[in-house]
Structures are given as C-alpha cells and as structure tokens.
Amino acid sequence: MSVKSADLPGQLDVVLVKAGRTKIRYTGELVTDDGTRVAVRAPWAGSGVRDFGFVRFEPGDVFTEYYWRDRWYAVKEVRSATGALKGWYCDITRPASRSGQELVVEDLDLDLWVSADGTDVRRLDEDEFADSGLTETDPEAATAARSALDELESLARGGGLTALLA
C-alpha cells in the first residue's frame, strides 16, 4: 500500500481550483494553522521556469504561502534556492477551506505582485477577471474580489504586507 505525502505528519495537500476545475495540486509542509490562517511551505510546484518579465519562478524557489478562511486572498512569499527574497505573489481567492490534510482554494483570476524592496507593486490579470464572467454570475464575489485586491495593494504600498504575515 502506498502512502500519499499528505498522509504524513506535517504535510498538507494544496488544491488550487479555477473555474470549477483543479488547476494544480501539490504537497507542502504545514507551518501553522491557527483556525483562521493556514501557512504552508512548498517548493515551486510549476514545471520548469516561469518568467513573468518582472520575476522568474524556477526550480529551487521556496514559497511560504498564507491562506485565510475569512479573507478573499492568499499571499505567497517567494524566495530563491539561496534564500534571497524575490517578493510576494498575491492571489485573489475565495476564503480557503481545509478538510483533514487538504486545503482547497478557488482562484478568482486577479493577482498582485510586490517586489522584495516594495517598489514594484503591480496588479495582474485584470483582463482575465473581466473575461471570467464572475461579475455577472456572482456579483457579490466579484465585489469581494475587487475589494481584496484594493486592500492588498494598499497594504503593499503602505509597507504593511509583512505585518499581515507576521
């Protein structure tokens, strides 16, 4: 009988859902779960290098990911294999839900990137969000998503992102 890595103590499967389908599933190390916020540490789960132009995610990068059960976003601190901080990638999501060793998060397309020095704060994928149809199918969720993006951008521009993760 094989054992899934998430069946091991301290492991958690993160399931990212988009438009009703699993986009990616990976196993990370459960850092903390205080009942509201879950923190997971995991290596870059993508295949190969993903170059956005303003940051590269690559094998060896380590993500410390923060998910909330009561907030519409997730914040991922990104470090290189040497431990150098690259920045924070923020996903706008529905509040996370955890069942046993599985954490499910629904991606709502909007994202925010914040560079390590805080000088580059950029909204991402607003066109994908507009094309998703969420505004028509679930206007309350669309409003919550936009508010979450505004909140994160305000925190990032005011230097409060690190306090959020403390």
mmCIF file of N, CA, C and O in Angstrom, residues 76-138:
data_model
loop_
_atom_site.group_PDB
_atom_site.id
_atom_site.type_symbol
_atom_site.label_atom_id
_atom_site.label_comp_id
_atom_site.label_asym_id
_atom_site.label_seq_id
_atom_site.Cartn_x
_atom_site.Cartn_y
_atom_site.Cartn_z
ATOM 1 N N LYS A 76 1.768 34.764 -1.039
ATOM 2 C CA LYS A 76 2.853 33.794 -1.161
ATOM 3 C C LYS A 76 4.192 34.525 -1.173
ATOM 4 O O LYS A 76 4.487 35.278 -2.095
ATOM 5 N N GLU A 77 4.965 34.307 -0.115
ATOM 6 C CA GLU A 77 6.312 34.873 -0.057
ATOM 7 C C GLU A 77 7.218 33.975 -0.886
ATOM 8 O O GLU A 77 7.245 32.764 -0.678
ATOM 9 N N VAL A 78 7.959 34.561 -1.815
ATOM 10 C CA VAL A 78 8.778 33.793 -2.748
ATOM 11 C C VAL A 78 10.253 34.048 -2.460
ATOM 12 O O VAL A 78 10.694 35.202 -2.449
ATOM 13 N N ARG A 79 10.984 32.949 -2.247
ATOM 14 C CA ARG A 79 12.430 33.043 -2.024
ATOM 15 C C ARG A 79 13.163 32.139 -3.008
ATOM 16 O O ARG A 79 12.661 31.087 -3.384
ATOM 17 N N SER A 80 14.357 32.570 -3.384
ATOM 18 C CA SER A 80 15.189 31.765 -4.278
ATOM 19 C C SER A 80 15.743 30.569 -3.509
ATOM 20 O O SER A 80 15.617 30.483 -2.288
ATOM 21 N N ALA A 81 16.399 29.672 -4.222
ATOM 22 C CA ALA A 81 17.021 28.500 -3.609
ATOM 23 C C ALA A 81 18.065 28.906 -2.568
ATOM 24 O O ALA A 81 18.310 28.172 -1.609
ATOM 25 N N THR A 82 18.648 30.107 -2.719
ATOM 26 C CA THR A 82 19.658 30.575 -1.762
ATOM 27 C C THR A 82 19.033 31.295 -0.571
ATOM 28 O O THR A 82 19.737 31.707 0.339
ATOM 29 N N GLY A 83 17.704 31.475 -0.607
ATOM 30 C CA GLY A 83 17.008 32.140 0.491
ATOM 31 C C GLY A 83 16.760 33.620 0.273
ATOM 32 O O GLY A 83 16.141 34.276 1.110
ATOM 33 N N ALA A 84 17.218 34.163 -0.857
ATOM 34 C CA ALA A 84 17.000 35.590 -1.138
ATOM 35 C C ALA A 84 15.522 35.839 -1.434
ATOM 36 O O ALA A 84 14.910 35.111 -2.216
ATOM 37 N N LEU A 85 14.965 36.860 -0.799
ATOM 38 C CA LEU A 85 13.569 37.216 -1.020
ATOM 39 C C LEU A 85 13.403 37.802 -2.412
ATOM 40 O O LEU A 85 14.068 38.764 -2.782
ATOM 41 N N LYS A 86 12.487 37.208 -3.205
ATOM 42 C CA LYS A 86 12.153 37.737 -4.526
ATOM 43 C C LYS A 86 10.978 38.700 -4.424
ATOM 44 O O LYS A 86 10.915 39.676 -5.153
ATOM 45 N N GLY A 87 10.015 38.385 -3.546
ATOM 46 C CA GLY A 87 8.841 39.233 -3.384
ATOM 47 C C GLY A 87 7.645 38.420 -2.952
ATOM 48 O O GLY A 87 7.791 37.309 -2.424
ATOM 49 N N TRP A 88 6.459 39.006 -3.163
ATOM 50 C CA TRP A 88 5.213 38.372 -2.754
ATOM 51 C C TRP A 88 4.263 38.306 -3.927
ATOM 52 O O TRP A 88 4.009 39.328 -4.588
ATOM 53 N N TYR A 89 3.747 37.123 -4.176
ATOM 54 C CA TYR A 89 2.727 36.927 -5.211
ATOM 55 C C TYR A 89 1.418 36.721 -4.477
ATOM 56 O O TYR A 89 1.295 35.808 -3.656
ATOM 57 N N CYS A 90 0.462 37.570 -4.748
ATOM 58 C CA CYS A 90 -0.814 37.534 -4.033
ATOM 59 C C CYS A 90 -1.922 37.102 -4.989
ATOM 60 O O CYS A 90 -2.080 37.698 -6.055
ATOM 61 N N ASP A 91 -2.638 36.064 -4.610
ATOM 62 C CA ASP A 91 -3.777 35.574 -5.390
ATOM 63 C C ASP A 91 -5.063 36.062 -4.747
ATOM 64 O O ASP A 91 -5.229 35.952 -3.527
ATOM 65 N N ILE A 92 -5.983 36.536 -5.549
ATOM 66 C CA ILE A 92 -7.318 36.843 -5.052
ATOM 67 C C ILE A 92 -8.116 35.548 -5.180
ATOM 68 O O ILE A 92 -8.183 34.952 -6.252
ATOM 69 N N THR A 93 -8.669 35.105 -4.058
ATOM 70 C CA THR A 93 -9.339 33.807 -3.977
ATOM 71 C C THR A 93 -10.583 33.919 -3.101
ATOM 72 O O THR A 93 -10.733 34.874 -2.341
ATOM 73 N N ARG A 94 -11.415 32.927 -3.180
ATOM 74 C CA ARG A 94 -12.449 32.793 -2.153
ATOM 75 C C ARG A 94 -11.736 32.345 -0.871
ATOM 76 O O ARG A 94 -10.624 31.820 -0.934
ATOM 77 N N PRO A 95 -12.346 32.555 0.292
ATOM 78 C CA PRO A 95 -11.726 32.067 1.522
ATOM 79 C C PRO A 95 -11.404 30.575 1.407
ATOM 80 O O PRO A 95 -12.166 29.798 0.830
ATOM 81 N N ALA A 96 -10.261 30.198 1.945
ATOM 82 C CA ALA A 96 -9.780 28.815 1.864
ATOM 83 C C ALA A 96 -10.606 27.908 2.769
ATOM 84 O O ALA A 96 -11.167 28.348 3.779
ATOM 85 N N SER A 97 -10.657 26.631 2.403
ATOM 86 C CA SER A 97 -11.307 25.644 3.269
ATOM 87 C C SER A 97 -10.370 24.452 3.427
ATOM 88 O O SER A 97 -9.709 24.041 2.478
ATOM 89 N N ARG A 98 -10.318 23.951 4.643
ATOM 90 C CA ARG A 98 -9.449 22.808 4.940
ATOM 91 C C ARG A 98 -10.295 21.658 5.441
ATOM 92 O O ARG A 98 -11.143 21.821 6.316
ATOM 93 N N SER A 99 -10.023 20.496 4.885
ATOM 94 C CA SER A 99 -10.644 19.260 5.345
ATOM 95 C C SER A 99 -9.537 18.243 5.512
ATOM 96 O O SER A 99 -8.922 17.817 4.525
ATOM 97 N N GLY A 100 -9.229 17.913 6.753
ATOM 98 C CA GLY A 100 -8.134 16.981 7.015
ATOM 99 C C GLY A 100 -6.823 17.538 6.516
ATOM 100 O O GLY A 100 -6.423 18.633 6.875
ATOM 101 N N GLN A 101 -6.190 16.783 5.639
ATOM 102 C CA GLN A 101 -4.880 17.182 5.113
ATOM 103 C C GLN A 101 -4.984 17.811 3.728
ATOM 104 O O GLN A 101 -4.040 17.777 2.960
ATOM 105 N N GLU A 102 -6.145 18.403 3.431
ATOM 106 C CA GLU A 102 -6.343 19.039 2.132
ATOM 107 C C GLU A 102 -6.849 20.465 2.326
ATOM 108 O O GLU A 102 -7.817 20.690 3.042
ATOM 109 N N LEU A 103 -6.191 21.396 1.663
ATOM 110 C CA LEU A 103 -6.578 22.803 1.684
ATOM 111 C C LEU A 103 -7.025 23.171 0.270
ATOM 112 O O LEU A 103 -6.253 23.027 -0.680
ATOM 113 N N VAL A 104 -8.275 23.615 0.133
ATOM 114 C CA VAL A 104 -8.822 23.941 -1.184
ATOM 115 C C VAL A 104 -9.001 25.454 -1.282
ATOM 116 O O VAL A 104 -9.575 26.081 -0.384
ATOM 117 N N VAL A 105 -8.511 26.010 -2.398
ATOM 118 C CA VAL A 105 -8.555 27.441 -2.630
ATOM 119 C C VAL A 105 -9.050 27.677 -4.053
ATOM 120 O O VAL A 105 -8.524 27.087 -4.993
ATOM 121 N N GLU A 106 -10.050 28.558 -4.208
ATOM 122 C CA GLU A 106 -10.574 28.880 -5.533
ATOM 123 C C GLU A 106 -9.996 30.196 -6.023
ATOM 124 O O GLU A 106 -10.244 31.264 -5.443
ATOM 125 N N ASP A 107 -9.228 30.128 -7.090
ATOM 126 C CA ASP A 107 -8.581 31.283 -7.709
ATOM 127 C C ASP A 107 -9.619 32.100 -8.479
ATOM 128 O O ASP A 107 -10.369 31.553 -9.279
ATOM 129 N N LEU A 108 -9.641 33.418 -8.246
ATOM 130 C CA LEU A 108 -10.593 34.302 -8.920
ATOM 131 C C LEU A 108 -9.920 35.195 -9.961
ATOM 132 O O LEU A 108 -10.449 36.242 -10.319
ATOM 133 N N ASP A 109 -8.771 34.803 -10.444
ATOM 134 C CA ASP A 109 -8.051 35.424 -11.567
ATOM 135 C C ASP A 109 -7.245 36.669 -11.220
ATOM 136 O O ASP A 109 -6.193 36.870 -11.813
ATOM 137 N N LEU A 110 -7.688 37.517 -10.329
ATOM 138 C CA LEU A 110 -6.931 38.725 -10.006
ATOM 139 C C LEU A 110 -5.698 38.376 -9.179
ATOM 140 O O LEU A 110 -5.746 37.504 -8.310
ATOM 141 N N ASP A 111 -4.590 39.071 -9.441
ATOM 142 C CA ASP A 111 -3.346 38.845 -8.715
ATOM 143 C C ASP A 111 -2.649 40.180 -8.465
ATOM 144 O O ASP A 111 -2.936 41.174 -9.137
ATOM 145 N N LEU A 112 -1.704 40.143 -7.530
ATOM 146 C CA LEU A 112 -0.884 41.312 -7.223
ATOM 147 C C LEU A 112 0.540 40.827 -7.019
ATOM 148 O O LEU A 112 0.759 39.820 -6.331
ATOM 149 N N TRP A 113 1.504 41.511 -7.605
ATOM 150 C CA TRP A 113 2.913 41.220 -7.373
ATOM 151 C C TRP A 113 3.517 42.378 -6.603
ATOM 152 O O TRP A 113 3.262 43.547 -6.909
ATOM 153 N N VAL A 114 4.342 42.051 -5.600
ATOM 154 C CA VAL A 114 5.064 43.050 -4.810
ATOM 155 C C VAL A 114 6.523 42.610 -4.765
ATOM 156 O O VAL A 114 6.836 41.516 -4.282
ATOM 157 N N SER A 115 7.416 43.446 -5.281
ATOM 158 C CA SER A 115 8.841 43.108 -5.284
ATOM 159 C C SER A 115 9.391 43.124 -3.859
ATOM 160 O O SER A 115 8.802 43.716 -2.950
ATOM 161 N N ALA A 116 10.541 42.488 -3.682
ATOM 162 C CA ALA A 116 11.160 42.374 -2.357
ATOM 163 C C ALA A 116 11.409 43.726 -1.709
ATOM 164 O O ALA A 116 11.246 43.883 -0.502
ATOM 165 N N ASP A 117 11.769 44.735 -2.518
ATOM 166 C CA ASP A 117 12.038 46.057 -1.947
ATOM 167 C C ASP A 117 10.783 46.927 -1.869
ATOM 168 O O ASP A 117 10.835 48.069 -1.401
ATOM 169 N N GLY A 118 9.646 46.391 -2.337
ATOM 170 C CA GLY A 118 8.375 47.105 -2.246
ATOM 171 C C GLY A 118 8.167 48.208 -3.272
ATOM 172 O O GLY A 118 7.128 48.864 -3.267
ATOM 173 N N THR A 119 9.129 48.401 -4.170
ATOM 174 C CA THR A 119 8.993 49.492 -5.140
ATOM 175 C C THR A 119 8.156 49.118 -6.359
ATOM 176 O O THR A 119 7.662 49.999 -7.059
ATOM 177 N N ASP A 120 8.009 47.829 -6.623
ATOM 178 C CA ASP A 120 7.218 47.366 -7.761
ATOM 179 C C ASP A 120 5.970 46.669 -7.229
ATOM 180 O O ASP A 120 6.032 45.540 -6.734
ATOM 181 N N VAL A 121 4.849 47.374 -7.305
ATOM 182 C CA VAL A 121 3.551 46.821 -6.893
ATOM 183 C C VAL A 121 2.674 46.873 -8.136
ATOM 184 O O VAL A 121 2.396 47.951 -8.648
ATOM 185 N N ARG A 122 2.292 45.690 -8.615
ATOM 186 C CA ARG A 122 1.523 45.681 -9.868
ATOM 187 C C ARG A 122 0.355 44.714 -9.812
ATOM 188 O O ARG A 122 0.474 43.601 -9.330
ATOM 189 N N ARG A 123 -0.772 45.212 -10.318
ATOM 190 C CA ARG A 123 -1.976 44.385 -10.475
ATOM 191 C C ARG A 123 -1.802 43.525 -11.720
ATOM 192 O O ARG A 123 -1.293 44.005 -12.734
ATOM 193 N N LEU A 124 -2.277 42.292 -11.627
ATOM 194 C CA LEU A 124 -2.138 41.356 -12.738
ATOM 195 C C LEU A 124 -3.479 40.718 -13.072
ATOM 196 O O LEU A 124 -4.333 40.544 -12.198
ATOM 197 N N ASP A 125 -3.626 40.366 -14.319
ATOM 198 C CA ASP A 125 -4.736 39.536 -14.798
ATOM 199 C C ASP A 125 -6.113 40.170 -14.661
ATOM 200 O O ASP A 125 -7.121 39.465 -14.610
ATOM 201 N N GLU A 126 -6.186 41.498 -14.656
ATOM 202 C CA GLU A 126 -7.500 42.144 -14.588
ATOM 203 C C GLU A 126 -8.334 41.831 -15.835
ATOM 204 O O GLU A 126 -9.555 41.743 -15.743
ATOM 205 N N ASP A 127 -7.667 41.604 -16.964
ATOM 206 C CA ASP A 127 -8.391 41.226 -18.180
ATOM 207 C C ASP A 127 -9.003 39.831 -18.042
ATOM 208 O O ASP A 127 -10.143 39.602 -18.457
ATOM 209 N N GLU A 128 -8.261 38.893 -17.439
ATOM 210 C CA GLU A 128 -8.795 37.547 -17.208
ATOM 211 C C GLU A 128 -10.006 37.603 -16.273
ATOM 212 O O GLU A 128 -10.985 36.889 -16.470
ATOM 213 N N PHE A 129 -9.912 38.444 -15.258
ATOM 214 C CA PHE A 129 -11.029 38.596 -14.326
ATOM 215 C C PHE A 129 -12.267 39.123 -15.054
ATOM 216 O O PHE A 129 -13.369 38.590 -14.886
ATOM 217 N N ALA A 130 -12.081 40.123 -15.887
ATOM 218 C CA ALA A 130 -13.203 40.689 -16.642
ATOM 219 C C ALA A 130 -13.809 39.632 -17.567
ATOM 220 O O ALA A 130 -15.042 39.544 -17.693
ATOM 221 N N ASP A 131 -12.956 38.811 -18.187
ATOM 222 C CA ASP A 131 -13.429 37.771 -19.102
ATOM 223 C C ASP A 131 -14.057 36.576 -18.386
ATOM 224 O O ASP A 131 -14.757 35.787 -19.009
ATOM 225 N N SER A 132 -13.807 36.436 -17.086
ATOM 226 C CA SER A 132 -14.293 35.258 -16.348
ATOM 227 C C SER A 132 -15.815 35.229 -16.214
ATOM 228 O O SER A 132 -16.399 34.172 -15.985
ATOM 229 N N GLY A 133 -16.446 36.395 -16.296
ATOM 230 C CA GLY A 133 -17.900 36.461 -16.169
ATOM 231 C C GLY A 133 -18.383 36.463 -14.733
ATOM 232 O O GLY A 133 -19.589 36.434 -14.481
ATOM 233 N N LEU A 134 -17.463 36.521 -13.773
ATOM 234 C CA LEU A 134 -17.856 36.484 -12.363
ATOM 235 C C LEU A 134 -18.765 37.651 -11.995
ATOM 236 O O LEU A 134 -19.684 37.502 -11.193
ATOM 237 N N THR A 135 -18.538 38.802 -12.602
ATOM 238 C CA THR A 135 -19.365 39.978 -12.312
ATOM 239 C C THR A 135 -20.831 39.696 -12.597
ATOM 240 O O THR A 135 -21.706 40.148 -11.858
ATOM 241 N N GLU A 136 -21.096 38.916 -13.635
ATOM 242 C CA GLU A 136 -22.473 38.572 -13.996
ATOM 243 C C GLU A 136 -22.999 37.374 -13.200
ATOM 244 O O GLU A 136 -24.143 37.365 -12.775
ATOM 245 N N THR A 137 -22.160 36.351 -13.023
ATOM 246 C CA THR A 137 -22.633 35.118 -12.392
ATOM 247 C C THR A 137 -22.665 35.178 -10.871
ATOM 248 O O THR A 137 -23.476 34.516 -10.241
ATOM 249 N N ASP A 138 -21.765 35.971 -10.274
ATOM 250 C CA ASP A 138 -21.710 36.081 -8.817
ATOM 251 C C ASP A 138 -21.220 37.484 -8.448
ATOM 252 O O ASP A 138 -20.063 37.672 -8.067
#
